[in-house]
Amino acid sequence: MLTKFETKSNRVKGLSFHSKRPWILASLHSGVIQLWDYRMGTLIDRFDEHDGPVRGVHFHKSQPLFVSGGDDYKIKVWNYKLHRCLFTLLGHLDYIRTVQFHHEYPWIVSASDDQTIRIWNWQSRTCISVLTGHNHYVMCASFHPKEDLVVSASLDQTVRVWDIGALRKKTVSPADDILRLSQMNTDLFGGVDAVVKYVLEGHDRGVNWAAFHPSLPLIVSGADDRQVKLWRMNDTKAWEVDTLRGHMNNVSCVMFHAKQDIIVSNSEDRSIRVWDVTKRTGVQTFRREHDRFWILASHPEMNLLAAGHDSGMIVFKLERERPAFAVSGDSLFYTKDRFLRFYEFSAQKDTQVMPIRRPGSTSLNQSPRTLSYSPTENAVLICSDVDGGSYELYFIPKDSIGRGDSLPEAKRGPGGSAVFVARNRFAVLEKSNNQVLVKNLKNEIVKKSALPIAADAIFYAGTGNLLCRAEDRVVIFDLQQRLVLGELQTPFVKYVVWSHDMESVALLSKHAIIIASKKLVHQCTLHETIRVKSGAWDDNGVFIYTTLNHIKYCLSNGDSGIIRTLDVPIYVTKVSGNTIFCLDRDGKNRSIVIDATEYIFKLSLLKKRYDHVMSMIRNSQLCGEAVIAYLQQKGFPDVALHFVKDERTRFNLAIESGNIQIAVASATAIDEKDYWYRLGVEALRQGNAGIVEYAYQRTKNFERLSFLYLITGNIEKLSKMMKIAEVKNDVMGQFHNALYLGDVRERVKILENVGHLPLAYITASTHGLQDVAERLAAALGDNVPSLPEGKTASLLMPRAPVMCSGDWPLLRVMKGIFEGGLDNIGRGAADEEDEAADGDWGEELDMVDVDGLQNGDVTAILEDGEVTAENEEEAGWELEDLE
Amino acid sequence: MAAAPDHLFNLRNNFYLGAYQAAINNSDVPNLSPDDAVERDSLVYRSYIALGSYQLVVHEIDASAPTPLQAVKLLALYLSSPENKESAISSLKEWLADPAIGSNPILRLIAGIVFTHEQDYNEALKHTNAGGTMELHALNVQIFLKMHRSDYAERQLRSMQQIDEDHTLTQLASAWLNLAVGGSKIQEAYLIFQDFSEKYQMTSLILNGKAICCMHMGNFDEAETLLLEALNKDAKDPETLANLVVCCLHLGKSSSRFLSQLKLSHPDHVLVKRASTAEESFDRAVQSVA
């Protein structure tokens, strides 16, 4: 038994699998219904409206519905998407044991302790039939998967099969007049639309469960007499076929397995038993320590079973579904049923090679676990759990591929695992004394070698070397030197995949992938939340792997991502270009074509093959947030720039990569203060005074603008700034500008105008403006301030900058490797202007203009050399701007 | 079989497969027992001899060194110049007669090598036939093959296989034998060399081995590629040159350059000698007709 999921809870009385999603419903004795995701192992939802134990629960096949029935006599129909109960069906007069949707009609069948079975129409929300006849509690009732039959089991020691054909006819063609007449009769005189077809008597105690076979006319039942009975029926009668004895207490539930010829039953004796339908013998028994089992459920499509017990439930499968396989160059050898098969990747040709097991010897979980192939000797080693672990060595016949059913003689031996280690040598693990036996192809021991760690499995690791796995580590061991070549701490490794050149190895554990070098030097570890299933290396050294529901990739630096989702688990055998070859659970070879662009792109970036990256950007539709974020994170904002359409992101990337031109264009498009400010900061850093000026103008940051003019020595604009400040009534600004300009007269005027006469006087007299000073002194009267003695004042004038007007020498922006190459793609207009990179200011302004500045006046003032444009117009702008 | 790790494994393997420089470079193995250390030194010195550095060996091994190293020194002396041959052989015989050291396997091995060089196979076998180490067995196989007694060689090989079938020397010896026997055995020899080339670094010995198998199987194109690869590794290797001569002849290409190269560097090589004797007899035949 392979347990996939386990929960701890109150006693589980009802279970139901969802047909598509990895969900299971568990109804508890406490009255709660839990919805679990058994793949992720999470509780998705709980439904708590029943009063008392809920014994029956069932998912609808296609609608987002499920039905439940409890000890409160209520049948509830729920919508799990809306998280609520849609309606309640009332009618039963005692505990409800089971409920089930019909696979086709809008019907529900329910079994109750009131000795009746009822069929309900959940669309009209009415009871359409009451099946009476049992004279004790009805413990279970279910529809036949195809025919118009219902089977029920009761504590009256019988199993009954009911014919509901009349009910179906009535529902399907109610327009028929004659039928309607008869229907009235039946409505008046009680249910003749559901009649007992067979009464199966044979159990000595109450029967707890009865179930149909999915395709054959068989019924299986389990009862308090501790027996499981198998019944067969034909058109006219039904009879007991056999009895399966073994349970030590009441049998709670029993069912046929959908895909194998087996019966699964569980019981209050704390065991689950598996029986062979044809031989009618017990095959396997699984026991729990303390918990009695109450219910079983099987997945409608997958090979999954679930069982509910006293303290929770388990989801499990009986057999491994991974086919054993080995890849060698262009060929794949794998096992399917009892045959060894051969698949040629290039020709996609599948052939049966030879039988490897006697027919009928299929006991559970004895199928081949691993397969190892020696191309030179054309031999395979197949390991399985038969006899507690053993191997079989087969030589593949050269001529008789595909024909013959006779079982070839195999060389056998016991051993935990066996692999070829050289052309004509294989190693067999002897767990008991922790050594490996190296054998030749005659199955003779050539030598023995003790292992350095307590290994429980061995894998191939290059000629003469073994990879030994222990609970918490793996080591590579050289059989000849008896030396450990490498060791790595890992979680429990399940599969080992070597790259083509044997330089790298991927170690797959349940939830992790570890990539290491051939000496087991750790390269990266990836953690998955769900199970890792298989993997293969592609030709570029990218590891492609599958989880339960995804195909993913992993680069050598640990970057990974999803390639696509999967409906069913697959086992990757080989990756060739963008084709993934794989085996599915039915042992069929499939090839899946994937879009490898994303990981090839990342790989090229990683390997610094920028020409490749560039052509990929040009030619393919690579886009999306993920790629942008990736590029940014990996330090390629300039590349990311070429993918982005969103202006804000574009602006951020442009600033990050120092691409002023694009930043200007984006800032113009966004036109928000914060963006202009950031543009100004970056432009200042690069020394692009023109853009800085533009940015300040856009944000109307006059103080900064003035200061910029000051340090760039742009006297003319500075005096214009003064005028603007005057118009704006910004006295402080006006004063600053006057100060910057060294215009004493102006300063005095400003101070005088705002009433700071003493200050004005001091300023005037200090700088020798005698006439003004006298006038002011007169105005001040007695309050003329005294000037400090013995100091000669001098006018502080800013020095003329070396580079007067225009840009400073620009900071060299690191040109991306892609510069130039990418200009012509992506964002048409804006990118084309890149070509004018570092062009003169005028041109760039034009660009800005082109990019859609609405206010023509603004540009007018910005035009270099047009400082003294018509004053009226200027003033017009300023005033307008002030509004 | 002892479970202790074999520290000298790589060193030995490199030496056996002709990766002499690698053997010398990787000879610094820690934690060696005294016996292992002597074996290590003898392997290193023999590698130097194989590389032609005879004087280095003669100078480095002084009188206080243990017998095996003295024997190695003798081999270096013997090979260094024709004048020393006589004295080397006489002291070798003297030591072999000494009961205290006469049975030392390395001394016997060196004796075997020296007498094989002298083409005195009987004398060589006298010392090596008793066996004792894998190297002695392997030398026996080689001597028997030189004597064209593949039946005896096979017997020797079988005893080697009983000791350790996967030993490099066993594999190598069986490849030699397979080559000598020919026929369907060639394929096996090829696989052995193939295994070597997958597992260890390519040496001109392995490449030549593969090439010879290819030539035996009539696959001269592949043989040429292999041989040219070997020539890249060591442009003066006489075996590579000799094989190339043969290969080129079969491919219809001119072999004269390789042949003259071989004549210049190794005037006493078998191929050169046989070619010249053949030429002489041809000349004689021409004269008799003329």
XYZ file of C-alpha atoms in Angstrom, chain B:
290
model
C 39.625 -9.180 -0.341
C 40.863 -6.324 1.750
C 38.345 -3.603 2.280
C 40.868 -0.861 2.856
C 40.945 1.760 0.172
C 43.670 1.270 -2.400
C 45.626 4.520 -2.302
C 47.952 3.698 -5.152
C 45.183 2.642 -7.500
C 45.199 5.762 -9.632
C 48.952 5.947 -9.765
C 49.255 2.337 -10.884
C 46.489 2.700 -13.376
C 48.007 5.771 -14.925
C 51.316 3.999 -15.239
C 49.837 0.868 -16.775
C 47.854 2.858 -19.304
C 50.775 5.016 -20.342
C 49.710 8.254 -18.677
C 53.212 8.648 -17.278
C 53.176 12.358 -16.683
C 49.836 12.061 -14.913
C 51.288 9.288 -12.777
C 54.204 11.513 -11.790
C 51.992 14.539 -11.186
C 49.577 12.678 -8.973
C 52.131 10.704 -7.037
C 51.849 12.804 -3.918
C 49.553 10.465 -2.004
C 49.267 11.083 1.743
C 49.241 8.427 4.494
C 51.199 5.712 2.772
C 52.644 2.737 4.542
C 56.426 2.261 4.052
C 55.848 -0.590 1.583
C 53.378 1.480 -0.396
C 55.820 4.370 -0.426
C 58.515 2.192 -1.984
C 56.038 0.970 -4.568
C 55.005 4.517 -5.232
C 58.600 5.598 -5.753
C 59.373 2.715 -8.052
C 56.300 3.531 -10.148
C 57.268 7.186 -10.338
C 60.846 6.346 -11.362
C 59.625 3.879 -13.919
C 57.361 6.578 -15.294
C 60.395 8.819 -15.652
C 62.181 5.996 -17.421
C 59.240 5.582 -19.749
C 59.479 9.280 -20.507
C 63.172 8.871 -21.268
C 64.529 10.721 -18.228
C 67.079 8.007 -17.450
C 69.690 10.264 -15.911
C 67.233 11.748 -13.460
C 66.480 8.291 -12.136
C 70.137 7.303 -11.989
C 70.975 10.434 -10.048
C 68.086 10.415 -7.655
C 68.376 6.838 -6.478
C 71.396 6.603 -4.198
C 73.080 3.594 -2.705
C 70.956 3.659 0.444
C 67.676 3.121 -1.420
C 65.873 -0.210 -0.978
C 66.309 -3.078 -3.430
C 63.286 -2.384 -5.646
C 64.519 1.120 -6.319
C 68.019 -0.172 -6.976
C 66.522 -2.495 -9.547
C 64.702 0.412 -11.152
C 67.978 2.314 -11.224
C 69.559 -0.639 -12.983
C 66.832 -0.512 -15.605
C 67.513 3.174 -16.134
C 71.205 2.430 -16.481
C 70.529 -0.348 -18.922
C 68.351 1.820 -21.105
C 70.383 4.998 -20.868
C 73.155 3.976 -23.246
C 74.405 0.874 -25.017
C 77.748 1.019 -23.150
C 76.066 0.470 -19.807
C 74.171 -2.604 -20.931
C 76.855 -5.122 -20.117
C 77.584 -3.817 -16.649
C 73.873 -3.533 -15.870
C 73.195 -7.101 -16.892
C 76.111 -8.432 -14.921
C 75.096 -6.658 -11.730
C 71.529 -7.772 -12.312
C 72.665 -11.383 -12.522
C 74.756 -10.897 -9.417
C 71.767 -9.626 -7.438
C 69.468 -12.328 -8.699
C 71.917 -14.873 -7.432
C 71.852 -13.307 -3.972
C 69.299 -15.363 -1.999
C 68.505 -12.407 0.269
C 67.160 -10.196 -2.459
C 66.932 -12.488 -5.458
C 63.260 -13.163 -4.992
C 62.157 -9.546 -4.728
C 59.294 -9.230 -7.206
C 60.343 -5.861 -8.558
C 63.896 -7.051 -9.058
C 62.574 -10.080 -10.914
C 60.277 -7.854 -12.918
C 63.145 -5.611 -13.929
C 65.187 -8.684 -14.821
C 62.324 -9.877 -16.981
C 62.099 -6.514 -18.699
C 65.821 -6.326 -19.304
C 66.090 -9.854 -20.703
C 63.025 -9.251 -22.854
C 64.827 -6.253 -24.270
C 67.737 -8.535 -24.891
C 65.282 -10.901 -26.583
C 66.551 -13.616 -24.263
C 63.068 -14.872 -23.462
C 64.171 -18.035 -21.751
C 66.325 -16.144 -19.330
C 63.507 -13.667 -18.754
C 60.967 -16.392 -18.032
C 63.391 -18.018 -15.637
C 62.838 -15.066 -13.335
C 59.262 -14.118 -14.056
C 57.554 -17.438 -14.546
C 56.999 -17.960 -10.848
C 54.684 -14.991 -10.880
C 53.643 -13.339 -7.647
C 52.412 -9.953 -8.737
C 50.019 -8.889 -11.417
C 52.819 -7.098 -13.195
C 54.889 -10.277 -13.362
C 51.951 -12.175 -14.773
C 51.333 -9.475 -17.311
C 54.974 -9.536 -18.318
C 54.705 -13.298 -18.727
C 51.778 -12.865 -21.070
C 53.776 -10.353 -23.033
C 56.796 -12.641 -23.264
C 54.712 -15.625 -24.309
C 53.087 -13.535 -26.978
C 56.497 -12.442 -28.213
C 57.410 -16.090 -28.364
C 54.219 -16.708 -30.341
C 52.979 -19.052 -27.663
C 49.455 -17.740 -27.189
C 48.442 -21.008 -25.538
C 50.800 -20.340 -22.647
C 49.772 -16.710 -22.637
C 46.172 -17.756 -22.256
C 47.052 -19.959 -19.321
C 48.793 -17.049 -17.670
C 45.832 -14.826 -18.357
C 43.487 -17.293 -16.777
C 45.458 -17.247 -13.577
C 45.372 -13.469 -13.660
C 41.611 -13.555 -14.095
C 41.355 -15.755 -11.064
C 43.210 -13.218 -9.003
C 41.263 -10.176 -10.189
C 39.298 -10.161 -13.383
C 38.681 -6.439 -13.341
C 42.288 -5.479 -12.737
C 43.597 -3.081 -15.348
C 46.496 -5.369 -16.153
C 44.210 -8.369 -16.543
C 42.084 -6.414 -18.950
C 45.105 -5.097 -20.767
C 46.666 -8.571 -20.979
C 43.468 -10.064 -22.321
C 43.320 -7.287 -24.912
C 46.882 -8.171 -25.987
C 46.030 -11.822 -26.172
C 42.852 -11.126 -28.099
C 44.817 -9.019 -30.536
C 47.394 -11.758 -30.955
C 44.762 -14.433 -31.460
C 42.777 -12.243 -33.812
C 39.528 -13.149 -35.520
C 36.407 -12.639 -33.496
C 38.495 -11.817 -30.447
C 39.359 -8.445 -31.933
C 35.928 -7.114 -31.048
C 36.510 -7.997 -27.409
C 39.872 -6.289 -27.416
C 38.223 -3.240 -28.904
C 35.604 -3.203 -26.161
C 38.313 -3.409 -23.526
C 40.111 -0.416 -24.972
C 36.768 1.300 -25.309
C 36.103 0.736 -21.620
C 39.478 2.180 -20.767
C 38.883 5.234 -22.858
C 35.537 5.857 -21.195
C 36.850 5.381 -17.738
C 40.313 6.891 -17.772
C 42.042 9.658 -19.621
C 42.959 9.004 -23.222
C 46.564 7.996 -23.596
C 48.413 7.163 -26.727
C 48.554 3.570 -25.515
C 44.769 3.321 -25.408
C 44.368 5.168 -28.692
C 46.908 2.931 -30.385
C 45.181 -0.130 -28.972
C 41.855 0.998 -30.347
C 43.426 1.893 -33.662
C 45.025 -1.519 -34.009
C 41.681 -3.170 -33.351
C 40.090 -0.921 -35.947
C 42.755 -1.846 -38.469
C 42.234 -5.514 -37.750
C 38.545 -5.038 -38.380
C 39.323 -3.220 -41.623
C 38.100 0.094 -40.311
C 41.057 2.191 -41.432
C 39.331 5.554 -41.475
C 38.511 5.366 -37.804
C 41.989 4.033 -37.100
C 43.513 7.056 -38.784
C 41.471 9.496 -36.715
C 42.485 7.685 -33.557
C 46.124 7.614 -34.531
C 46.200 11.266 -35.452
C 44.687 11.994 -32.088
C 47.455 9.956 -30.503
C 50.019 11.828 -32.575
C 48.622 15.059 -31.155
C 49.370 13.788 -27.678
C 52.889 12.646 -28.451
C 54.341 13.475 -31.840
C 57.368 11.242 -31.412
C 55.791 8.067 -30.129
C 57.275 5.269 -32.243
C 54.224 3.007 -31.983
C 51.892 5.739 -33.191
C 54.196 6.485 -36.100
C 54.575 2.841 -37.033
C 50.832 2.274 -36.906
C 50.245 5.393 -38.955
C 52.601 4.104 -41.614
C 50.606 0.896 -41.847
C 47.293 2.690 -41.760
C 48.259 5.167 -44.469
C 49.443 2.390 -46.704
C 46.032 0.772 -46.437
C 44.225 4.021 -47.071
C 46.371 4.644 -50.133
C 47.883 7.752 -48.613
C 51.531 8.628 -48.575
C 53.254 7.222 -45.534
C 56.783 8.360 -46.338
C 56.823 11.267 -43.912
C 55.827 9.127 -40.944
C 58.305 6.482 -41.992
C 61.219 8.913 -42.259
C 60.201 10.436 -38.935
C 60.284 6.999 -37.411
C 63.641 6.226 -38.996
C 65.102 9.402 -37.598
C 63.816 9.108 -34.069
C 63.846 5.348 -33.604
C 66.259 3.743 -36.020
C 66.047 0.399 -34.190
C 62.254 0.075 -34.286
C 60.995 -3.267 -35.555
C 59.206 -1.722 -38.482
C 62.297 0.179 -39.582
C 64.498 -2.877 -39.239
C 62.154 -5.079 -41.114
C 61.646 -2.501 -43.801
C 65.366 -2.159 -44.295
C 65.996 -5.927 -44.350
C 63.166 -6.245 -46.826
C 64.735 -3.535 -48.939
C 68.066 -5.306 -48.782
C 66.597 -8.624 -49.857
C 64.720 -6.835 -52.616
C 67.949 -5.258 -53.787
C 69.625 -8.637 -53.679
C 66.827 -10.132 -55.679
C 67.059 -7.334 -58.211
C 70.803 -7.888 -58.490
C 70.401 -11.586 -59.026
C 67.991 -10.895 -61.848
C 69.991 -8.066 -63.386
